[in-house]
Amino acid sequence: MKILSLFLFLSIALGSTSYAQDVYDKIAKQTCKCFEKEKIPKTEDAGFCMIKYIAKNIKGLKAFHGLEKEDKLDLQEVSIRLSGKYTKQCAYYNNLLIEESKSKIKVYEEDLDVVCPNDLSGNYYYLTPTAGDGDPVKTYVTIEDGVYTELLNEGKTYSKLDLKIIDDCTYQLIFDESDDPGKDSMSKKGDTYTYRIIQNSEYSFVVITKIAFTEFYVEYVRTK
């Protein structure tokens, strides 16, 4: 009887944990299908689908965040976490986002004679364009002892990744941890991203990387 009770307890506990962990993946897939079905023209029109499936998955969201009442749910955090999932799971949403910010996206020419830095250690920042009229978002980066650390949200959140050099101009970032909702939602421990340096100067270096559906350029500006 005790063995059966323990089995039932573990089944319920593990089932609840799995449900909580999967809820954002589930909502992201449901809302992405909704975006396509409704043919939303802009990311700002995503609200209808998001609210619909947030409501349908409220139990799982409460479990994920350890809440007893849904009115305590931080909808801004929910939205940020879903945006992180869309980066890898929703090509439709990503295409809208790129279209809305393309006038701000800088395309870099590859320097075929680039001399890549021997050591990437140092302090940097990079800018991420936003849709509409918003200013670009600045993210600060420190690379030290093979660890890549980002400070996001004006230094309020962070992400930590291990840096692995592949060759002179290629390196990988291996996700370790983050308390930033978007980054934490987008990646799980061990996820690996490959970057190739295509430009290098005294002031910055430029990389190209591909995440799911899209190639991105990132310019890391050196700071003193």
JSON list of C-alpha atoms in Angstrom, two decimals:
[
{"chain": "A", "resi": 1, "resn": "MET", "atom": "CA", "xyz": [0.00, 0.00, 0.00]},
{"chain": "A", "resi": 2, "resn": "LYS", "atom": "CA", "xyz": [2.85, 2.35, 0.89]},
{"chain": "A", "resi": 3, "resn": "ILE", "atom": "CA", "xyz": [4.61, 1.43, -2.36]},
{"chain": "A", "resi": 4, "resn": "LEU", "atom": "CA", "xyz": [1.45, 2.15, -4.34]},
{"chain": "A", "resi": 5, "resn": "SER", "atom": "CA", "xyz": [0.99, 5.47, -2.54]},
{"chain": "A", "resi": 6, "resn": "LEU", "atom": "CA", "xyz": [4.58, 6.45, -3.28]},
{"chain": "A", "resi": 7, "resn": "PHE", "atom": "CA", "xyz": [4.14, 5.48, -6.94]},
{"chain": "A", "resi": 8, "resn": "LEU", "atom": "CA", "xyz": [1.00, 7.61, -7.21]},
{"chain": "A", "resi": 9, "resn": "PHE", "atom": "CA", "xyz": [2.73, 10.54, -5.52]},
{"chain": "A", "resi": 10, "resn": "LEU", "atom": "CA", "xyz": [5.71, 10.38, -7.87]},
{"chain": "A", "resi": 11, "resn": "SER", "atom": "CA", "xyz": [3.46, 10.01, -10.91]},
{"chain": "A", "resi": 12, "resn": "ILE", "atom": "CA", "xyz": [1.46, 13.09, -9.96]},
{"chain": "A", "resi": 13, "resn": "ALA", "atom": "CA", "xyz": [4.54, 15.13, -9.03]},
{"chain": "A", "resi": 14, "resn": "LEU", "atom": "CA", "xyz": [6.49, 14.23, -12.16]},
{"chain": "A", "resi": 15, "resn": "GLY", "atom": "CA", "xyz": [3.44, 14.69, -14.35]},
{"chain": "A", "resi": 16, "resn": "SER", "atom": "CA", "xyz": [2.83, 18.15, -12.92]},
{"chain": "A", "resi": 17, "resn": "THR", "atom": "CA", "xyz": [6.48, 19.12, -13.43]},
{"chain": "A", "resi": 18, "resn": "SER", "atom": "CA", "xyz": [6.44, 17.98, -17.06]},
{"chain": "A", "resi": 19, "resn": "TYR", "atom": "CA", "xyz": [3.18, 19.84, -17.68]},
{"chain": "A", "resi": 20, "resn": "ALA", "atom": "CA", "xyz": [4.62, 23.03, -16.21]},
{"chain": "A", "resi": 21, "resn": "GLN", "atom": "CA", "xyz": [7.86, 22.75, -18.19]},
{"chain": "A", "resi": 22, "resn": "ASP", "atom": "CA", "xyz": [6.06, 22.17, -21.48]},
{"chain": "A", "resi": 23, "resn": "VAL", "atom": "CA", "xyz": [3.38, 24.85, -21.17]},
{"chain": "A", "resi": 24, "resn": "TYR", "atom": "CA", "xyz": [5.27, 27.61, -23.01]},
{"chain": "A", "resi": 25, "resn": "ASP", "atom": "CA", "xyz": [6.21, 25.24, -25.85]},
{"chain": "A", "resi": 26, "resn": "LYS", "atom": "CA", "xyz": [2.55, 24.26, -26.10]},
{"chain": "A", "resi": 27, "resn": "ILE", "atom": "CA", "xyz": [1.27, 27.84, -26.14]},
{"chain": "A", "resi": 28, "resn": "ALA", "atom": "CA", "xyz": [3.93, 28.92, -28.65]},
{"chain": "A", "resi": 29, "resn": "LYS", "atom": "CA", "xyz": [2.91, 26.17, -31.08]},
{"chain": "A", "resi": 30, "resn": "GLN", "atom": "CA", "xyz": [-0.80, 26.93, -30.64]},
{"chain": "A", "resi": 31, "resn": "THR", "atom": "CA", "xyz": [-0.40, 30.68, -31.09]},
{"chain": "A", "resi": 32, "resn": "CYS", "atom": "CA", "xyz": [1.91, 30.27, -34.08]},
{"chain": "A", "resi": 33, "resn": "LYS", "atom": "CA", "xyz": [-0.75, 28.19, -35.85]},
{"chain": "A", "resi": 34, "resn": "CYS", "atom": "CA", "xyz": [-3.28, 30.87, -34.92]},
{"chain": "A", "resi": 35, "resn": "PHE", "atom": "CA", "xyz": [-1.07, 33.62, -36.40]},
{"chain": "A", "resi": 36, "resn": "GLU", "atom": "CA", "xyz": [-0.91, 31.72, -39.68]},
{"chain": "A", "resi": 37, "resn": "LYS", "atom": "CA", "xyz": [-4.62, 30.90, -39.72]},
{"chain": "A", "resi": 38, "resn": "GLU", "atom": "CA", "xyz": [-5.63, 34.50, -38.99]},
{"chain": "A", "resi": 39, "resn": "LYS", "atom": "CA", "xyz": [-2.91, 35.82, -41.33]},
{"chain": "A", "resi": 40, "resn": "ILE", "atom": "CA", "xyz": [-2.01, 38.56, -38.85]},
{"chain": "A", "resi": 41, "resn": "PRO", "atom": "CA", "xyz": [-0.25, 41.38, -40.77]},
{"chain": "A", "resi": 42, "resn": "LYS", "atom": "CA", "xyz": [1.84, 42.76, -37.89]},
{"chain": "A", "resi": 43, "resn": "THR", "atom": "CA", "xyz": [3.33, 41.51, -34.63]},
{"chain": "A", "resi": 44, "resn": "GLU", "atom": "CA", "xyz": [1.19, 44.05, -32.76]},
{"chain": "A", "resi": 45, "resn": "ASP", "atom": "CA", "xyz": [-1.84, 42.05, -33.93]},
{"chain": "A", "resi": 46, "resn": "ALA", "atom": "CA", "xyz": [-0.63, 38.92, -32.13]},
{"chain": "A", "resi": 47, "resn": "GLY", "atom": "CA", "xyz": [-2.59, 39.75, -28.98]},
{"chain": "A", "resi": 48, "resn": "PHE", "atom": "CA", "xyz": [-5.82, 37.98, -29.95]},
{"chain": "A", "resi": 49, "resn": "CYS", "atom": "CA", "xyz": [-4.13, 34.61, -30.46]},
{"chain": "A", "resi": 50, "resn": "MET", "atom": "CA", "xyz": [-1.90, 35.00, -27.42]},
{"chain": "A", "resi": 51, "resn": "ILE", "atom": "CA", "xyz": [-4.74, 35.88, -25.05]},
{"chain": "A", "resi": 52, "resn": "LYS", "atom": "CA", "xyz": [-6.86, 33.04, -26.42]},
{"chain": "A", "resi": 53, "resn": "TYR", "atom": "CA", "xyz": [-4.26, 30.35, -25.72]},
{"chain": "A", "resi": 54, "resn": "ILE", "atom": "CA", "xyz": [-2.93, 31.87, -22.51]},
{"chain": "A", "resi": 55, "resn": "ALA", "atom": "CA", "xyz": [-6.48, 31.56, -21.18]},
{"chain": "A", "resi": 56, "resn": "LYS", "atom": "CA", "xyz": [-6.73, 27.95, -22.39]},
{"chain": "A", "resi": 57, "resn": "ASN", "atom": "CA", "xyz": [-3.47, 27.05, -20.65]},
{"chain": "A", "resi": 58, "resn": "ILE", "atom": "CA", "xyz": [-3.90, 29.06, -17.46]},
{"chain": "A", "resi": 59, "resn": "LYS", "atom": "CA", "xyz": [-3.60, 25.96, -15.25]},
{"chain": "A", "resi": 60, "resn": "GLY", "atom": "CA", "xyz": [-0.21, 25.08, -16.72]},
{"chain": "A", "resi": 61, "resn": "LEU", "atom": "CA", "xyz": [1.01, 28.68, -16.42]},
{"chain": "A", "resi": 62, "resn": "LYS", "atom": "CA", "xyz": [0.00, 28.80, -12.77]},
{"chain": "A", "resi": 63, "resn": "ALA", "atom": "CA", "xyz": [1.91, 25.56, -12.18]},
{"chain": "A", "resi": 64, "resn": "PHE", "atom": "CA", "xyz": [5.00, 26.83, -14.02]},
{"chain": "A", "resi": 65, "resn": "HIS", "atom": "CA", "xyz": [5.13, 30.04, -11.99]},
{"chain": "A", "resi": 66, "resn": "GLY", "atom": "CA", "xyz": [4.01, 28.48, -8.71]},
{"chain": "A", "resi": 67, "resn": "LEU", "atom": "CA", "xyz": [0.89, 30.63, -8.43]},
{"chain": "A", "resi": 68, "resn": "GLU", "atom": "CA", "xyz": [-2.44, 29.87, -6.79]},
{"chain": "A", "resi": 69, "resn": "LYS", "atom": "CA", "xyz": [-4.42, 32.59, -8.56]},
{"chain": "A", "resi": 70, "resn": "GLU", "atom": "CA", "xyz": [-4.29, 33.65, -12.20]},
{"chain": "A", "resi": 71, "resn": "ASP", "atom": "CA", "xyz": [-4.58, 37.34, -11.32]},
{"chain": "A", "resi": 72, "resn": "LYS", "atom": "CA", "xyz": [-1.00, 37.14, -10.00]},
{"chain": "A", "resi": 73, "resn": "LEU", "atom": "CA", "xyz": [0.30, 36.12, -13.43]},
{"chain": "A", "resi": 74, "resn": "ASP", "atom": "CA", "xyz": [2.73, 38.63, -14.92]},
{"chain": "A", "resi": 75, "resn": "LEU", "atom": "CA", "xyz": [1.44, 38.94, -18.49]},
{"chain": "A", "resi": 76, "resn": "GLN", "atom": "CA", "xyz": [4.46, 40.94, -19.58]},
{"chain": "A", "resi": 77, "resn": "GLU", "atom": "CA", "xyz": [6.75, 38.09, -18.53]},
{"chain": "A", "resi": 78, "resn": "VAL", "atom": "CA", "xyz": [4.44, 35.60, -20.26]},
{"chain": "A", "resi": 79, "resn": "SER", "atom": "CA", "xyz": [4.69, 37.65, -23.47]},
{"chain": "A", "resi": 80, "resn": "ILE", "atom": "CA", "xyz": [8.50, 37.84, -23.23]},
{"chain": "A", "resi": 81, "resn": "ARG", "atom": "CA", "xyz": [8.78, 34.09, -22.65]},
{"chain": "A", "resi": 82, "resn": "LEU", "atom": "CA", "xyz": [6.56, 33.39, -25.66]},
{"chain": "A", "resi": 83, "resn": "SER", "atom": "CA", "xyz": [8.67, 35.72, -27.80]},
{"chain": "A", "resi": 84, "resn": "GLY", "atom": "CA", "xyz": [11.70, 33.67, -26.80]},
{"chain": "A", "resi": 85, "resn": "LYS", "atom": "CA", "xyz": [9.94, 30.50, -27.96]},
{"chain": "A", "resi": 86, "resn": "TYR", "atom": "CA", "xyz": [8.90, 32.12, -31.26]},
{"chain": "A", "resi": 87, "resn": "THR", "atom": "CA", "xyz": [12.58, 32.71, -32.08]},
{"chain": "A", "resi": 88, "resn": "LYS", "atom": "CA", "xyz": [13.00, 28.97, -32.67]},
{"chain": "A", "resi": 89, "resn": "GLN", "atom": "CA", "xyz": [9.44, 27.74, -33.19]},
{"chain": "A", "resi": 90, "resn": "CYS", "atom": "CA", "xyz": [7.52, 30.28, -35.26]},
{"chain": "A", "resi": 91, "resn": "ALA", "atom": "CA", "xyz": [8.87, 31.28, -38.66]},
{"chain": "A", "resi": 92, "resn": "TYR", "atom": "CA", "xyz": [5.69, 33.27, -39.40]},
{"chain": "A", "resi": 93, "resn": "TYR", "atom": "CA", "xyz": [6.17, 35.55, -36.38]},
{"chain": "A", "resi": 94, "resn": "ASN", "atom": "CA", "xyz": [9.91, 35.91, -37.05]},
{"chain": "A", "resi": 95, "resn": "ASN", "atom": "CA", "xyz": [9.28, 36.96, -40.64]},
{"chain": "A", "resi": 96, "resn": "LEU", "atom": "CA", "xyz": [6.87, 39.65, -39.46]},
{"chain": "A", "resi": 97, "resn": "LEU", "atom": "CA", "xyz": [9.40, 40.89, -36.92]},
{"chain": "A", "resi": 98, "resn": "ILE", "atom": "CA", "xyz": [12.18, 41.06, -39.51]},
{"chain": "A", "resi": 99, "resn": "GLU", "atom": "CA", "xyz": [9.92, 42.87, -41.98]},
{"chain": "A", "resi": 100, "resn": "GLU", "atom": "CA", "xyz": [8.98, 45.46, -39.36]},
{"chain": "A", "resi": 101, "resn": "SER", "atom": "CA", "xyz": [12.57, 46.14, -38.35]},
{"chain": "A", "resi": 102, "resn": "LYS", "atom": "CA", "xyz": [14.37, 45.62, -41.69]},
{"chain": "A", "resi": 103, "resn": "SER", "atom": "CA", "xyz": [15.00, 49.34, -42.19]},
{"chain": "A", "resi": 104, "resn": "LYS", "atom": "CA", "xyz": [17.12, 49.21, -39.02]},
{"chain": "A", "resi": 105, "resn": "ILE", "atom": "CA", "xyz": [18.92, 45.93, -39.73]},
{"chain": "A", "resi": 106, "resn": "LYS", "atom": "CA", "xyz": [22.45, 46.50, -40.98]},
{"chain": "A", "resi": 107, "resn": "VAL", "atom": "CA", "xyz": [23.84, 43.99, -43.45]},
{"chain": "A", "resi": 108, "resn": "TYR", "atom": "CA", "xyz": [27.61, 43.50, -43.26]},
{"chain": "A", "resi": 109, "resn": "GLU", "atom": "CA", "xyz": [29.93, 42.55, -46.11]},
{"chain": "A", "resi": 110, "resn": "GLU", "atom": "CA", "xyz": [32.24, 39.66, -45.36]},
{"chain": "A", "resi": 111, "resn": "ASP", "atom": "CA", "xyz": [35.92, 40.56, -45.35]},
{"chain": "A", "resi": 112, "resn": "LEU", "atom": "CA", "xyz": [37.53, 37.66, -47.20]},
{"chain": "A", "resi": 113, "resn": "ASP", "atom": "CA", "xyz": [40.93, 38.63, -45.77]},
{"chain": "A", "resi": 114, "resn": "VAL", "atom": "CA", "xyz": [39.72, 39.07, -42.21]},
{"chain": "A", "resi": 115, "resn": "VAL", "atom": "CA", "xyz": [42.32, 38.53, -39.51]},
{"chain": "A", "resi": 116, "resn": "CYS", "atom": "CA", "xyz": [40.41, 37.22, -36.53]},
{"chain": "A", "resi": 117, "resn": "PRO", "atom": "CA", "xyz": [41.38, 38.12, -32.94]},
{"chain": "A", "resi": 118, "resn": "ASN", "atom": "CA", "xyz": [43.63, 35.70, -31.08]},
{"chain": "A", "resi": 119, "resn": "ASP", "atom": "CA", "xyz": [41.74, 36.27, -27.86]},
{"chain": "A", "resi": 120, "resn": "LEU", "atom": "CA", "xyz": [38.08, 37.30, -27.52]},
{"chain": "A", "resi": 121, "resn": "SER", "atom": "CA", "xyz": [38.40, 38.20, -23.84]},
{"chain": "A", "resi": 122, "resn": "GLY", "atom": "CA", "xyz": [37.15, 41.69, -23.03]},
{"chain": "A", "resi": 123, "resn": "ASN", "atom": "CA", "xyz": [34.12, 43.91, -22.58]},
{"chain": "A", "resi": 124, "resn": "TYR", "atom": "CA", "xyz": [31.69, 44.68, -25.39]},
{"chain": "A", "resi": 125, "resn": "TYR", "atom": "CA", "xyz": [28.20, 45.79, -26.23]},
{"chain": "A", "resi": 126, "resn": "TYR", "atom": "CA", "xyz": [25.89, 45.06, -29.14]},
{"chain": "A", "resi": 127, "resn": "LEU", "atom": "CA", "xyz": [22.68, 46.68, -30.38]},
{"chain": "A", "resi": 128, "resn": "THR", "atom": "CA", "xyz": [19.48, 44.84, -31.27]},
{"chain": "A", "resi": 129, "resn": "PRO", "atom": "CA", "xyz": [17.02, 46.70, -33.53]},
{"chain": "A", "resi": 130, "resn": "THR", "atom": "CA", "xyz": [13.39, 46.85, -32.48]},
{"chain": "A", "resi": 131, "resn": "ALA", "atom": "CA", "xyz": [10.23, 46.92, -34.57]},
{"chain": "A", "resi": 132, "resn": "GLY", "atom": "CA", "xyz": [8.53, 50.24, -35.22]},
{"chain": "A", "resi": 133, "resn": "ASP", "atom": "CA", "xyz": [9.99, 53.47, -33.90]},
{"chain": "A", "resi": 134, "resn": "GLY", "atom": "CA", "xyz": [11.65, 52.03, -30.80]},
{"chain": "A", "resi": 135, "resn": "ASP", "atom": "CA", "xyz": [15.32, 52.62, -30.08]},
{"chain": "A", "resi": 136, "resn": "PRO", "atom": "CA", "xyz": [17.73, 49.70, -30.42]},
{"chain": "A", "resi": 137, "resn": "VAL", "atom": "CA", "xyz": [18.34, 47.67, -27.28]},
{"chain": "A", "resi": 138, "resn": "LYS", "atom": "CA", "xyz": [21.90, 47.70, -25.91]},
{"chain": "A", "resi": 139, "resn": "THR", "atom": "CA", "xyz": [23.27, 44.51, -24.38]},
{"chain": "A", "resi": 140, "resn": "TYR", "atom": "CA", "xyz": [26.59, 44.44, -22.52]},
{"chain": "A", "resi": 141, "resn": "VAL", "atom": "CA", "xyz": [28.89, 41.43, -22.84]},
{"chain": "A", "resi": 142, "resn": "THR", "atom": "CA", "xyz": [31.92, 40.26, -20.87]},
{"chain": "A", "resi": 143, "resn": "ILE", "atom": "CA", "xyz": [34.10, 37.39, -22.10]},
{"chain": "A", "resi": 144, "resn": "GLU", "atom": "CA", "xyz": [36.51, 36.05, -19.52]},
{"chain": "A", "resi": 145, "resn": "ASP", "atom": "CA", "xyz": [38.10, 32.64, -18.85]},
{"chain": "A", "resi": 146, "resn": "GLY", "atom": "CA", "xyz": [35.95, 30.96, -21.49]},
{"chain": "A", "resi": 147, "resn": "VAL", "atom": "CA", "xyz": [32.70, 32.32, -20.06]},
{"chain": "A", "resi": 148, "resn": "TYR", "atom": "CA", "xyz": [30.42, 34.65, -22.06]},
{"chain": "A", "resi": 149, "resn": "THR", "atom": "CA", "xyz": [28.13, 36.76, -19.85]},
{"chain": "A", "resi": 150, "resn": "GLU", "atom": "CA", "xyz": [25.41, 39.10, -21.10]},
{"chain": "A", "resi": 151, "resn": "LEU", "atom": "CA", "xyz": [23.73, 41.82, -19.06]},
{"chain": "A", "resi": 152, "resn": "LEU", "atom": "CA", "xyz": [20.24, 42.52, -20.39]},
{"chain": "A", "resi": 153, "resn": "ASN", "atom": "CA", "xyz": [17.30, 44.71, -19.47]},
{"chain": "A", "resi": 154, "resn": "GLU", "atom": "CA", "xyz": [19.55, 47.57, -18.34]},
{"chain": "A", "resi": 155, "resn": "GLY", "atom": "CA", "xyz": [21.62, 45.21, -16.24]},
{"chain": "A", "resi": 156, "resn": "LYS", "atom": "CA", "xyz": [18.66, 43.73, -14.37]},
{"chain": "A", "resi": 157, "resn": "THR", "atom": "CA", "xyz": [18.98, 40.25, -15.91]},
{"chain": "A", "resi": 158, "resn": "TYR", "atom": "CA", "xyz": [21.84, 38.13, -17.20]},
{"chain": "A", "resi": 159, "resn": "SER", "atom": "CA", "xyz": [22.68, 35.15, -19.39]},
{"chain": "A", "resi": 160, "resn": "LYS", "atom": "CA", "xyz": [25.75, 32.95, -19.01]},
{"chain": "A", "resi": 161, "resn": "LEU", "atom": "CA", "xyz": [27.19, 30.73, -21.74]},
{"chain": "A", "resi": 162, "resn": "ASP", "atom": "CA", "xyz": [30.41, 28.77, -22.17]},
{"chain": "A", "resi": 163, "resn": "LEU", "atom": "CA", "xyz": [32.60, 29.84, -25.07]},
{"chain": "A", "resi": 164, "resn": "LYS", "atom": "CA", "xyz": [34.36, 27.19, -27.15]},
{"chain": "A", "resi": 165, "resn": "ILE", "atom": "CA", "xyz": [36.82, 28.15, -29.89]},
{"chain": "A", "resi": 166, "resn": "ILE", "atom": "CA", "xyz": [36.38, 25.99, -33.02]},
{"chain": "A", "resi": 167, "resn": "ASP", "atom": "CA", "xyz": [38.99, 27.59, -35.28]},
{"chain": "A", "resi": 168, "resn": "ASP", "atom": "CA", "xyz": [40.59, 31.01, -35.87]},
{"chain": "A", "resi": 169, "resn": "CYS", "atom": "CA", "xyz": [37.31, 32.66, -36.90]},
{"chain": "A", "resi": 170, "resn": "THR", "atom": "CA", "xyz": [34.61, 30.35, -35.51]},
{"chain": "A", "resi": 171, "resn": "TYR", "atom": "CA", "xyz": [33.40, 29.84, -31.98]},
{"chain": "A", "resi": 172, "resn": "GLN", "atom": "CA", "xyz": [30.42, 28.33, -30.21]},
{"chain": "A", "resi": 173, "resn": "LEU", "atom": "CA", "xyz": [28.36, 29.57, -27.30]},
{"chain": "A", "resi": 174, "resn": "ILE", "atom": "CA", "xyz": [26.87, 26.83, -25.12]},
{"chain": "A", "resi": 175, "resn": "PHE", "atom": "CA", "xyz": [23.94, 27.94, -23.00]},
{"chain": "A", "resi": 176, "resn": "ASP", "atom": "CA", "xyz": [24.36, 27.51, -19.26]},
{"chain": "A", "resi": 177, "resn": "GLU", "atom": "CA", "xyz": [21.81, 29.66, -17.41]},
{"chain": "A", "resi": 178, "resn": "SER", "atom": "CA", "xyz": [19.79, 32.88, -17.49]},
{"chain": "A", "resi": 179, "resn": "ASP", "atom": "CA", "xyz": [17.35, 34.73, -15.30]},
{"chain": "A", "resi": 180, "resn": "ASP", "atom": "CA", "xyz": [16.11, 36.72, -18.29]},
{"chain": "A", "resi": 181, "resn": "PRO", "atom": "CA", "xyz": [12.63, 35.42, -19.26]},
{"chain": "A", "resi": 182, "resn": "GLY", "atom": "CA", "xyz": [13.22, 35.65, -23.01]},
{"chain": "A", "resi": 183, "resn": "LYS", "atom": "CA", "xyz": [16.66, 34.03, -23.05]},
{"chain": "A", "resi": 184, "resn": "ASP", "atom": "CA", "xyz": [15.64, 31.39, -20.50]},
{"chain": "A", "resi": 185, "resn": "SER", "atom": "CA", "xyz": [12.59, 30.52, -22.58]},
{"chain": "A", "resi": 186, "resn": "MET", "atom": "CA", "xyz": [14.51, 30.39, -25.87]},
{"chain": "A", "resi": 187, "resn": "SER", "atom": "CA", "xyz": [17.29, 28.08, -24.70]},
{"chain": "A", "resi": 188, "resn": "LYS", "atom": "CA", "xyz": [17.84, 25.11, -22.45]},
{"chain": "A", "resi": 189, "resn": "LYS", "atom": "CA", "xyz": [21.11, 24.10, -20.82]},
{"chain": "A", "resi": 190, "resn": "GLY", "atom": "CA", "xyz": [23.50, 22.71, -23.42]},
{"chain": "A", "resi": 191, "resn": "ASP", "atom": "CA", "xyz": [21.93, 24.42, -26.45]},
{"chain": "A", "resi": 192, "resn": "THR", "atom": "CA", "xyz": [24.77, 25.39, -28.78]},
{"chain": "A", "resi": 193, "resn": "TYR", "atom": "CA", "xyz": [25.03, 28.36, -31.15]},
{"chain": "A", "resi": 194, "resn": "THR", "atom": "CA", "xyz": [27.79, 28.75, -33.74]},
{"chain": "A", "resi": 195, "resn": "TYR", "atom": "CA", "xyz": [29.26, 32.15, -34.67]},
{"chain": "A", "resi": 196, "resn": "ARG", "atom": "CA", "xyz": [31.65, 33.01, -37.50]},
{"chain": "A", "resi": 197, "resn": "ILE", "atom": "CA", "xyz": [33.66, 36.23, -37.48]},
{"chain": "A", "resi": 198, "resn": "ILE", "atom": "CA", "xyz": [33.39, 38.05, -40.82]},
{"chain": "A", "resi": 199, "resn": "GLN", "atom": "CA", "xyz": [34.90, 41.43, -39.89]},
{"chain": "A", "resi": 200, "resn": "ASN", "atom": "CA", "xyz": [37.43, 42.56, -37.32]},
{"chain": "A", "resi": 201, "resn": "SER", "atom": "CA", "xyz": [38.84, 45.98, -36.49]},
{"chain": "A", "resi": 202, "resn": "GLU", "atom": "CA", "xyz": [40.37, 47.88, -33.61]},
{"chain": "A", "resi": 203, "resn": "TYR", "atom": "CA", "xyz": [36.92, 48.95, -32.48]},
{"chain": "A", "resi": 204, "resn": "SER", "atom": "CA", "xyz": [34.67, 45.93, -33.06]},
{"chain": "A", "resi": 205, "resn": "PHE", "atom": "CA", "xyz": [34.21, 42.53, -34.63]},
{"chain": "A", "resi": 206, "resn": "VAL", "atom": "CA", "xyz": [31.20, 41.28, -36.58]},
{"chain": "A", "resi": 207, "resn": "VAL", "atom": "CA", "xyz": [29.81, 37.75, -36.54]},
{"chain": "A", "resi": 208, "resn": "ILE", "atom": "CA", "xyz": [27.14, 35.88, -38.45]},
{"chain": "A", "resi": 209, "resn": "THR", "atom": "CA", "xyz": [25.03, 33.19, -36.83]},
{"chain": "A", "resi": 210, "resn": "LYS", "atom": "CA", "xyz": [21.87, 31.27, -37.60]},
{"chain": "A", "resi": 211, "resn": "ILE", "atom": "CA", "xyz": [19.13, 30.59, -35.07]},
{"chain": "A", "resi": 212, "resn": "ALA", "atom": "CA", "xyz": [16.40, 28.28, -36.34]},
{"chain": "A", "resi": 213, "resn": "PHE", "atom": "CA", "xyz": [14.99, 30.01, -39.45]},
{"chain": "A", "resi": 214, "resn": "THR", "atom": "CA", "xyz": [17.05, 33.17, -39.61]},
{"chain": "A", "resi": 215, "resn": "GLU", "atom": "CA", "xyz": [20.61, 34.40, -40.06]},
{"chain": "A", "resi": 216, "resn": "PHE", "atom": "CA", "xyz": [21.70, 37.27, -37.86]},
{"chain": "A", "resi": 217, "resn": "TYR", "atom": "CA", "xyz": [24.61, 39.70, -37.87]},
{"chain": "A", "resi": 218, "resn": "VAL", "atom": "CA", "xyz": [25.96, 40.91, -34.56]},
{"chain": "A", "resi": 219, "resn": "GLU", "atom": "CA", "xyz": [28.55, 43.66, -34.16]},
{"chain": "A", "resi": 220, "resn": "TYR", "atom": "CA", "xyz": [30.41, 43.47, -30.86]},
{"chain": "A", "resi": 221, "resn": "VAL", "atom": "CA", "xyz": [31.75, 46.94, -30.07]},
{"chain": "A", "resi": 222, "resn": "ARG", "atom": "CA", "xyz": [34.76, 46.97, -27.78]},
{"chain": "A", "resi": 223, "resn": "THR", "atom": "CA", "xyz": [34.53, 49.08, -24.64]},
{"chain": "A", "resi": 224, "resn": "LYS", "atom": "CA", "xyz": [37.33, 50.29, -22.40]}
]
